[in-house]
mmCIF file of C-alpha atoms in Angstrom:
data_model
loop_
_atom_site.group_PDB
_atom_site.id
_atom_site.type_symbol
_atom_site.label_atom_id
_atom_site.label_comp_id
_atom_site.label_asym_id
_atom_site.label_seq_id
_atom_site.Cartn_x
_atom_site.Cartn_y
_atom_site.Cartn_z
ATOM 1 C CA UNK A 1130 62.583 63.351 80.420
ATOM 2 C CA UNK A 1131 66.230 62.144 79.581
ATOM 3 C CA UNK A 1132 68.514 64.972 80.277
ATOM 4 C CA UNK A 1133 72.316 65.547 80.583
ATOM 5 C CA UNK A 1134 72.490 67.407 83.936
ATOM 6 C CA UNK A 1135 76.540 68.543 85.169
ATOM 7 C CA UNK A 1136 77.492 66.008 82.379
ATOM 8 C CA UNK A 1137 75.658 63.315 83.861
ATOM 9 C CA UNK A 1138 72.835 61.306 82.108
ATOM 10 C CA UNK A 1139 69.579 61.492 84.181
ATOM 11 C CA UNK A 1140 65.887 60.494 84.019
ATOM 12 C CA UNK A 1141 63.821 63.261 85.532
ATOM 13 C CA UNK A 1142 60.052 64.172 85.726
ATOM 14 C CA UNK A 1143 60.512 67.934 85.637
ATOM 15 C CA UNK A 1144 59.110 69.997 82.786
ATOM 16 C CA UNK A 1145 60.644 73.383 83.572
ATOM 17 C CA UNK A 1146 64.340 74.305 84.553
ATOM 18 C CA UNK A 1147 62.888 75.472 88.386
ATOM 19 C CA UNK A 1148 61.233 71.919 88.918
ATOM 20 C CA UNK A 1149 64.642 70.486 87.845
ATOM 21 C CA UNK A 1150 66.522 72.772 90.227
ATOM 22 C CA UNK A 1151 63.783 71.556 92.933
ATOM 23 C CA UNK A 1152 64.132 67.869 91.978
ATOM 24 C CA UNK A 1153 67.548 67.681 92.500
ATOM 25 C CA UNK A 1154 67.826 69.285 95.716
ATOM 26 C CA UNK A 1155 69.538 72.633 94.420
ATOM 27 C CA UNK A 1156 68.754 75.948 96.190
ATOM 28 C CA UNK A 1157 69.882 79.076 96.700
ATOM 29 C CA UNK A 1158 70.662 82.533 94.476
ATOM 30 C CA UNK A 1159 74.325 81.588 94.244
ATOM 31 C CA UNK A 1160 73.598 79.415 91.480
ATOM 32 C CA UNK A 1161 73.676 80.232 87.295
ATOM 33 C CA UNK A 1162 72.086 78.067 84.790
ATOM 34 C CA UNK A 1163 72.527 77.261 81.270
ATOM 35 C CA UNK A 1164 70.663 75.085 78.786
ATOM 36 C CA UNK A 1165 72.485 73.945 75.741
ATOM 37 C CA UNK A 1166 75.214 76.284 75.937
ATOM 38 C CA UNK A 1167 72.961 79.316 76.730
ATOM 39 C CA UNK A 1168 72.373 81.118 79.974
ATOM 40 C CA UNK A 1169 69.008 80.858 81.723
ATOM 41 C CA UNK A 1170 68.461 84.008 83.800
ATOM 42 C CA UNK A 1171 67.181 83.308 87.219
ATOM 43 C CA UNK A 1172 63.951 85.199 86.630
ATOM 44 C CA UNK A 1173 63.038 82.769 83.690
ATOM 45 C CA UNK A 1174 63.679 79.439 85.215
ATOM 46 C CA UNK A 1175 59.869 78.957 86.185
ATOM 47 C CA UNK A 1176 58.403 79.464 82.808
ATOM 48 C CA UNK A 1177 61.652 77.685 80.675
ATOM 49 C CA UNK A 1178 60.615 74.180 79.313
ATOM 50 C CA UNK A 1179 62.651 71.327 79.178
ATOM 51 C CA UNK A 1180 62.908 69.162 76.194
ATOM 52 C CA UNK A 1181 64.220 65.677 75.910
ATOM 53 C CA UNK A 1182 68.053 65.323 75.460
ATOM 54 C CA UNK A 1183 68.542 68.971 77.079
ATOM 55 C CA UNK A 1184 72.010 69.613 78.599
ATOM 56 C CA UNK A 1185 71.770 71.491 81.616
ATOM 57 C CA UNK A 1186 74.881 73.295 83.392
ATOM 58 C CA UNK A 1187 74.209 74.190 87.149
ATOM 59 C CA UNK A 1188 77.257 76.373 88.015
ATOM 60 C CA UNK A 1189 78.517 78.089 91.579
ATOM 61 C CA UNK A 1190 81.171 80.204 92.781
ATOM 62 C CA UNK A 1191 84.439 78.616 93.114
ATOM 63 C CA UNK A 1192 88.122 79.558 93.783
ATOM 64 C CA UNK A 1193 89.935 81.089 90.782
ATOM 65 C CA UNK A 1194 92.771 82.517 89.425
ATOM 66 C CA UNK B 1069 95.882 105.806 92.096
ATOM 67 C CA UNK B 1070 94.864 102.973 89.660
ATOM 68 C CA UNK B 1071 91.666 103.427 87.737
ATOM 69 C CA UNK B 1072 90.027 100.718 86.006
ATOM 70 C CA UNK B 1073 86.907 101.164 84.235
ATOM 71 C CA UNK B 1074 86.377 104.001 86.182
ATOM 72 C CA UNK B 1075 86.674 102.406 89.376
ATOM 73 C CA UNK B 1076 89.803 103.741 91.546
ATOM 74 C CA UNK B 1077 91.537 101.090 93.529
ATOM 75 C CA UNK B 1078 93.891 101.611 96.431
ATOM 76 C CA UNK B 1079 95.984 98.826 95.383
ATOM 77 C CA UNK B 1080 98.198 97.653 92.367
ATOM 78 C CA UNK B 1081 97.836 93.963 93.251
ATOM 79 C CA UNK B 1082 95.084 91.716 92.073
ATOM 80 C CA UNK B 1083 94.809 88.327 93.805
ATOM 81 C CA UNK B 1084 93.822 84.936 92.703
ATOM 82 C CA UNK B 1085 91.748 82.729 95.263
ATOM 83 C CA UNK B 1086 92.780 79.346 94.135
ATOM 84 C CA UNK B 1087 94.990 76.510 95.380
ATOM 85 C CA UNK B 1088 95.220 77.878 98.896
ATOM 86 C CA UNK B 1089 95.774 75.325 102.138
ATOM 87 C CA UNK B 1090 92.761 76.666 103.979
ATOM 88 C CA UNK B 1091 90.034 79.246 103.375
ATOM 89 C CA UNK B 1092 91.380 80.869 106.694
ATOM 90 C CA UNK B 1093 94.741 81.271 105.108
ATOM 91 C CA UNK B 1094 93.168 82.341 101.724
ATOM 92 C CA UNK B 1095 91.593 85.249 103.784
ATOM 93 C CA UNK B 1096 94.495 86.087 105.821
ATOM 94 C CA UNK B 1097 96.571 86.443 102.702
ATOM 95 C CA UNK B 1098 94.053 88.676 100.795
ATOM 96 C CA UNK B 1099 94.495 90.768 103.797
ATOM 97 C CA UNK B 1100 98.090 90.996 104.124
ATOM 98 C CA UNK B 1101 98.655 91.568 100.602
ATOM 99 C CA UNK B 1102 96.426 94.771 100.739
ATOM 100 C CA UNK B 1103 94.622 93.796 97.179
ATOM 101 C CA UNK B 1104 91.494 95.149 96.493
ATOM 102 C CA UNK B 1105 90.697 93.007 93.598
ATOM 103 C CA UNK B 1106 90.106 89.173 93.948
ATOM 104 C CA UNK B 1107 89.609 86.905 91.136
ATOM 105 C CA UNK B 1108 87.012 83.998 91.223
ATOM 106 C CA UNK B 1109 85.498 81.588 88.895
ATOM 107 C CA UNK B 1110 82.175 79.266 88.514
ATOM 108 C CA UNK B 1111 82.119 75.658 88.572
ATOM 109 C CA UNK B 1112 80.062 72.706 88.337
ATOM 110 C CA UNK B 1113 77.946 72.453 91.756
ATOM 111 C CA UNK B 1114 76.911 68.990 93.124
ATOM 112 C CA UNK B 1115 73.312 68.380 93.447
ATOM 113 C CA UNK B 1116 72.237 69.270 96.827
ATOM 114 C CA UNK B 1117 75.877 70.745 97.301
ATOM 115 C CA UNK B 1118 76.473 74.256 99.193
ATOM 116 C CA UNK B 1119 80.164 74.540 98.384
ATOM 117 C CA UNK B 1120 79.426 77.445 96.085
ATOM 118 C CA UNK B 1121 77.817 79.110 99.072
ATOM 119 C CA UNK B 1122 80.253 78.730 101.530
ATOM 120 C CA UNK B 1123 82.736 79.879 99.136
ATOM 121 C CA UNK B 1124 80.910 83.022 98.131
ATOM 122 C CA UNK B 1125 80.179 83.779 101.579
ATOM 123 C CA UNK B 1126 83.708 83.757 102.454
ATOM 124 C CA UNK B 1127 84.632 86.135 99.386
ATOM 125 C CA UNK B 1128 81.934 88.583 100.177
ATOM 126 C CA UNK B 1129 83.492 89.069 103.759
ATOM 127 C CA UNK B 1130 86.608 90.182 102.509
ATOM 128 C CA UNK B 1131 85.546 93.350 100.918
ATOM 129 C CA UNK B 1132 87.424 93.324 97.955
ATOM 130 C CA UNK B 1133 86.057 93.513 94.372
ATOM 131 C CA UNK B 1134 85.315 90.692 92.514
ATOM 132 C CA UNK B 1135 86.770 89.801 89.085
ATOM 133 C CA UNK B 1136 85.326 86.652 87.710
ATOM 134 C CA UNK B 1137 87.429 84.788 85.159
ATOM 135 C CA UNK B 1138 86.288 82.499 82.434
ATOM 136 C CA UNK B 1139 89.400 79.969 83.051
ATOM 137 C CA UNK B 1140 89.436 76.829 81.202
ATOM 138 C CA UNK B 1141 86.916 77.927 78.448
ATOM 139 C CA UNK B 1142 88.176 76.866 75.057
ATOM 140 C CA UNK B 1143 85.925 78.600 72.413
ATOM 141 C CA UNK B 1144 84.264 81.804 72.114
ATOM 142 C CA UNK B 1145 80.576 80.329 73.148
ATOM 143 C CA UNK B 1146 81.979 78.791 75.910
ATOM 144 C CA UNK B 1147 83.672 82.151 77.206
ATOM 145 C CA UNK B 1148 80.671 84.288 76.750
ATOM 146 C CA UNK B 1149 77.904 81.974 78.279
ATOM 147 C CA UNK B 1150 80.247 81.668 81.439
ATOM 148 C CA UNK B 1151 80.687 85.597 81.320
ATOM 149 C CA UNK B 1152 77.098 86.082 81.275
ATOM 150 C CA UNK B 1153 76.598 83.390 84.021
ATOM 151 C CA UNK B 1154 79.448 84.995 86.246
ATOM 152 C CA UNK B 1155 77.594 88.431 85.687
ATOM 153 C CA UNK B 1156 74.100 86.944 87.053
ATOM 154 C CA UNK B 1157 75.931 85.138 89.987
ATOM 155 C CA UNK B 1158 78.567 87.786 91.236
ATOM 156 C CA UNK B 1159 76.596 90.809 90.390
ATOM 157 C CA UNK B 1160 79.482 92.534 88.246
ATOM 158 C CA UNK B 1161 79.668 93.391 84.780
ATOM 159 C CA UNK B 1162 83.695 93.102 85.432
ATOM 160 C CA UNK B 1163 85.365 89.687 83.433
ATOM 161 C CA UNK B 1164 88.874 88.762 82.899
ATOM 162 C CA UNK B 1165 88.603 86.902 79.536
ATOM 163 C CA UNK B 1166 90.072 83.814 79.336
ATOM 164 C CA UNK B 1167 89.873 81.660 75.846
ATOM 165 C CA UNK B 1168 92.660 79.032 76.010
ATOM 166 C CA UNK B 1169 94.123 77.710 72.956
ATOM 167 C CA UNK B 1170 96.266 75.134 74.177
ATOM 168 C CA UNK B 1171 95.877 72.637 77.071
ATOM 169 C CA UNK B 1172 99.448 72.180 77.682
ATOM 170 C CA UNK B 1173 100.484 75.791 77.505
ATOM 171 C CA UNK B 1174 97.603 77.662 78.674
ATOM 172 C CA UNK B 1175 98.182 80.214 75.934
ATOM 173 C CA UNK B 1176 95.303 82.163 74.701
ATOM 174 C CA UNK B 1177 93.736 81.381 71.546
ATOM 175 C CA UNK B 1178 94.082 85.330 70.557
ATOM 176 C CA UNK B 1179 91.384 85.131 67.446
ATOM 177 C CA UNK B 1180 89.112 83.681 69.894
ATOM 178 C CA UNK B 1181 89.794 86.194 72.440
ATOM 179 C CA UNK B 1182 89.350 89.079 70.263
ATOM 180 C CA UNK B 1183 86.009 87.835 68.935
ATOM 181 C CA UNK B 1184 84.951 87.053 72.763
ATOM 182 C CA UNK B 1185 85.707 90.332 73.614
ATOM 183 C CA UNK B 1186 84.068 92.151 71.177
ATOM 184 C CA UNK B 1187 80.965 90.316 71.845
ATOM 185 C CA UNK B 1188 81.116 90.935 75.730
ATOM 186 C CA UNK B 1189 82.144 94.383 75.215
ATOM 187 C CA UNK B 1190 79.014 95.329 72.915
ATOM 188 C CA UNK B 1191 76.902 93.328 75.800
ATOM 189 C CA UNK B 1192 77.723 95.858 78.245
ATOM 190 C CA UNK B 1193 80.856 93.964 80.194
ATOM 191 C CA UNK B 1194 84.401 95.674 81.493
ATOM 192 C CA UNK B 1195 86.643 93.295 79.561
ATOM 193 C CA UNK B 1196 89.962 92.074 81.320
ATOM 194 C CA UNK B 1197 91.478 90.058 78.068
ATOM 195 C CA UNK B 1198 94.461 87.829 79.341
ATOM 196 C CA UNK B 1199 96.446 87.968 76.281
ATOM 197 C CA UNK B 1200 99.754 87.641 74.978
ATOM 198 C CA UNK B 1201 102.450 90.526 74.453
ATOM 199 C CA UNK B 1202 101.623 90.685 70.746
ATOM 200 C CA UNK B 1203 101.014 94.446 69.966
ATOM 201 C CA UNK B 1204 98.585 93.810 67.016
ATOM 202 C CA UNK B 1205 96.431 91.532 69.175
ATOM 203 C CA UNK B 1206 96.249 94.240 71.549
ATOM 204 C CA UNK B 1207 95.276 96.630 69.068
ATOM 205 C CA UNK B 1208 92.471 94.497 68.062
ATOM 206 C CA UNK B 1209 91.413 94.382 71.641
ATOM 207 C CA UNK B 1210 91.414 97.808 72.134
ATOM 208 C CA UNK B 1211 89.413 98.230 69.051
ATOM 209 C CA UNK B 1212 86.917 95.470 70.395
ATOM 210 C CA UNK B 1213 86.397 97.752 73.296
ATOM 211 C CA UNK B 1214 88.825 96.683 76.035
ATOM 212 C CA UNK B 1215 89.785 99.697 78.077
ATOM 213 C CA UNK B 1216 92.464 97.386 79.961
ATOM 214 C CA UNK B 1217 94.971 94.771 78.765
ATOM 215 C CA UNK B 1218 96.204 92.012 80.677
ATOM 216 C CA UNK B 1219 99.478 90.490 78.741
ATOM 217 C CA UNK B 1220 101.326 87.104 80.256
ATOM 218 C CA UNK B 1221 104.764 87.237 81.288
ATOM 219 C CA UNK B 1222 105.183 83.812 81.342
ATOM 220 C CA UNK B 1223 103.090 80.889 81.104
ATOM 221 C CA UNK B 1224 100.353 80.503 83.805
ATOM 222 C CA UNK B 1225 101.507 78.779 86.798
ATOM 223 C CA UNK B 1226 105.212 78.799 85.714
ATOM 224 C CA UNK B 1227 106.492 81.163 88.277
ATOM 225 C CA UNK B 1228 109.147 81.848 85.167
ATOM 226 C CA UNK B 1229 108.854 85.512 85.647
ATOM 227 C CA UNK B 1230 109.308 87.967 82.928
ATOM 228 C CA UNK B 1231 110.949 85.927 80.068
ATOM 229 C CA UNK B 1232 110.748 88.665 77.283
ATOM 230 C CA UNK B 1233 111.599 92.170 78.822
ATOM 231 C CA UNK B 1234 111.933 93.687 75.469
ATOM 232 C CA UNK B 1235 108.554 92.642 74.178
ATOM 233 C CA UNK B 1236 106.810 94.088 77.788
ATOM 234 C CA UNK B 1237 108.856 97.371 77.300
ATOM 235 C CA UNK B 1238 107.506 97.463 73.879
ATOM 236 C CA UNK B 1239 104.101 97.017 74.841
ATOM 237 C CA UNK B 1240 104.084 99.890 77.800
ATOM 238 C CA UNK B 1241 105.595 102.231 74.985
ATOM 239 C CA UNK B 1242 103.118 101.246 72.341
ATOM 240 C CA UNK B 1243 100.120 101.834 74.704
ATOM 241 C CA UNK B 1244 100.982 104.770 76.944
ATOM 242 C CA UNK B 1245 97.672 105.626 77.995
ATOM 243 C CA UNK B 1246 96.230 101.939 78.215
ATOM 244 C CA UNK B 1247 95.980 100.281 81.959
ATOM 245 C CA UNK B 1248 98.372 97.072 81.493
ATOM 246 C CA UNK B 1249 98.550 94.426 83.908
ATOM 247 C CA UNK B 1250 101.058 91.402 83.864
ATOM 248 C CA UNK B 1251 98.805 88.463 84.510
ATOM 249 C CA UNK B 1252 100.414 85.033 84.810
ATOM 250 C CA UNK B 1253 103.699 83.695 85.015
ATOM 251 C CA UNK B 1254 105.127 85.523 88.098
ATOM 252 C CA UNK B 1255 106.934 83.629 90.769
ATOM 253 C CA UNK B 1256 108.793 85.904 92.690
ATOM 254 C CA UNK B 1257 108.117 89.375 94.489
ATOM 255 C CA UNK B 1258 111.114 90.677 92.353
ATOM 256 C CA UNK B 1259 109.460 89.609 89.059
ATOM 257 C CA UNK B 1260 106.365 91.860 90.112
ATOM 258 C CA UNK B 1261 108.550 94.674 90.986
ATOM 259 C CA UNK B 1262 110.548 94.438 87.893
ATOM 260 C CA UNK B 1263 107.373 94.694 85.865
ATOM 261 C CA UNK B 1264 106.438 97.382 87.936
ATOM 262 C CA UNK B 1265 109.485 99.434 87.402
ATOM 263 C CA UNK B 1266 108.794 98.808 83.422
ATOM 264 C CA UNK B 1267 105.790 101.022 84.101
ATOM 265 C CA UNK B 1268 103.114 98.422 84.054
ATOM 266 C CA UNK B 1269 100.133 99.683 86.096
ATOM 267 C CA UNK B 1270 99.445 96.551 88.329
ATOM 268 C CA UNK B 1271 100.069 92.459 88.407
ATOM 269 C CA UNK B 1272 97.503 89.806 88.756
ATOM 270 C CA UNK B 1273 99.174 86.402 90.434
ATOM 271 C CA UNK B 1274 97.479 83.457 92.157
ATOM 272 C CA UNK B 1275 100.075 80.460 92.377
ATOM 273 C CA UNK B 1276 103.321 82.259 93.576
ATOM 274 C CA UNK B 1277 101.296 83.325 96.936
ATOM 275 C CA UNK B 1278 99.247 80.242 97.206
ATOM 276 C CA UNK B 1279 101.724 77.457 96.629
ATOM 277 C CA UNK B 1280 104.475 79.236 98.663
ATOM 278 C CA UNK B 1281 105.252 77.383 102.060
ATOM 279 C CA UNK B 1282 103.618 80.615 103.886
ATOM 280 C CA UNK B 1283 101.231 82.080 101.698
ATOM 281 C CA UNK B 1284 100.421 85.038 103.965
ATOM 282 C CA UNK B 1285 103.776 86.320 104.352
ATOM 283 C CA UNK B 1286 104.364 85.788 100.631
ATOM 284 C CA UNK B 1287 100.985 87.740 99.775
ATOM 285 C CA UNK B 1288 102.386 90.870 102.002
ATOM 286 C CA UNK B 1289 106.041 90.641 100.412
ATOM 287 C CA UNK B 1290 104.067 90.640 96.567
ATOM 288 C CA UNK B 1291 102.227 93.912 98.013
ATOM 289 C CA UNK B 1292 105.294 95.422 99.212
ATOM 290 C CA UNK B 1293 107.264 94.537 96.056
ATOM 291 C CA UNK B 1294 104.562 96.333 93.510
ATOM 292 C CA UNK B 1295 104.590 99.003 95.713
ATOM 293 C CA UNK B 1296 108.396 99.514 95.789
ATOM 294 C CA UNK B 1297 108.205 98.781 91.821
ATOM 295 C CA UNK B 1298 105.663 101.367 91.144
ATOM 296 C CA UNK B 1299 107.459 103.870 93.151
ATOM 297 C CA UNK B 1300 110.580 103.038 91.468
ATOM 298 C CA UNK B 1301 109.395 103.580 88.112
ATOM 299 C CA UNK B 1302 107.552 107.020 89.088
ATOM 300 C CA UNK B 1303 110.995 108.250 90.669
ATOM 301 C CA UNK B 1304 113.015 107.884 87.341
ATOM 302 C CA UNK B 1305 115.280 104.947 87.073
ATOM 303 C CA UNK B 1306 119.035 105.346 86.274
ATOM 304 C CA UNK B 1307 119.843 103.843 82.879
ATOM 305 C CA UNK B 1308 122.649 101.230 82.960
ATOM 306 C CA UNK B 1309 125.951 102.165 81.805
ATOM 307 C CA UNK B 1310 128.687 100.353 79.978
ATOM 308 C CA UNK B 1311 131.510 102.013 82.172
ATOM 309 C CA UNK B 1312 132.345 102.919 85.863
ATOM 310 C CA UNK B 1313 131.256 106.273 87.283
ATOM 311 C CA UNK B 1314 132.450 106.848 90.704
ATOM 312 C CA UNK B 1315 129.805 108.197 93.145
ATOM 313 C CA UNK B 1316 132.300 110.000 95.516
ATOM 314 C CA UNK B 1317 133.386 113.178 93.943
ATOM 315 C CA UNK B 1318 137.086 113.151 92.911
ATOM 316 C CA UNK B 1319 137.459 116.932 93.027
ATOM 317 C CA UNK B 1320 139.883 117.620 96.282
ATOM 318 C CA UNK B 1321 140.933 114.444 96.571
ATOM 319 C CA UNK B 1322 144.470 114.151 98.452
ATOM 320 C CA UNK B 1323 147.568 112.892 96.673
ATOM 321 C CA UNK B 1324 148.906 110.919 99.628
ATOM 322 C CA UNK B 1325 151.616 108.561 97.650
#
């Protein structure tokens, strides 16, 4: 499946958001995820089905003003 | 004591966490400033990366309350989604709402700001809107559900200080019961003292401390300036006069010539 992950084109076999995070070695409870501009709650990642062309954002805490 | 969205805070200085020379200096600056609120953000994490975890661990160790921001968001949709993501990661409904309208001036898109504020307030967020000193925009933000306003006093990172004292004075007078925090544009402790003397409830700053030659010392200096300005406001400032007025009594003065 072709996906855009944090702005980069990726070809990944994962079918759910949780599988995608595992495939890319993301782990930890400090991450926030969005698909196509909308938040996907941590609790919903396992059942969230990805589709070809989805845009995924994976964010974490960062310095800010 | 300063109360924001039902939370009492011991300090009237809110401090940003960006641009410090090192995490250790950031931590020391936060402690030296006496602040009880620090601002943070969200950014893309690299695959397999743990940068966010390390920063989050540092911030939690400081013991300050967290105010996540939506810095860099250019649309209502971006800002709203970022706020929701921040709520999930940081575990707080507080959000410093920025909807930026121009890359160069970093001035807020006030129309998008009001719309995003309404959406987030209805969703249970405690919104801290980064806005201009425009009174009508401020009214719209309050109508949208905001209980705090955060006007700029100069462009973000400019260090110019309060460039429109009249506008700030008007805002203070127009919204006597609303917590007003000057956010953005402060460069020196004297700038912070000035806006606190005008009656503003608090200041939020980052660059002036983080980019100082000695951030820890500057953080302490800003903390003192904020306290001095607040106490001066509470103590009743003398209004300027156009003529000289002797401070030493003239009655009983000897004639010796």
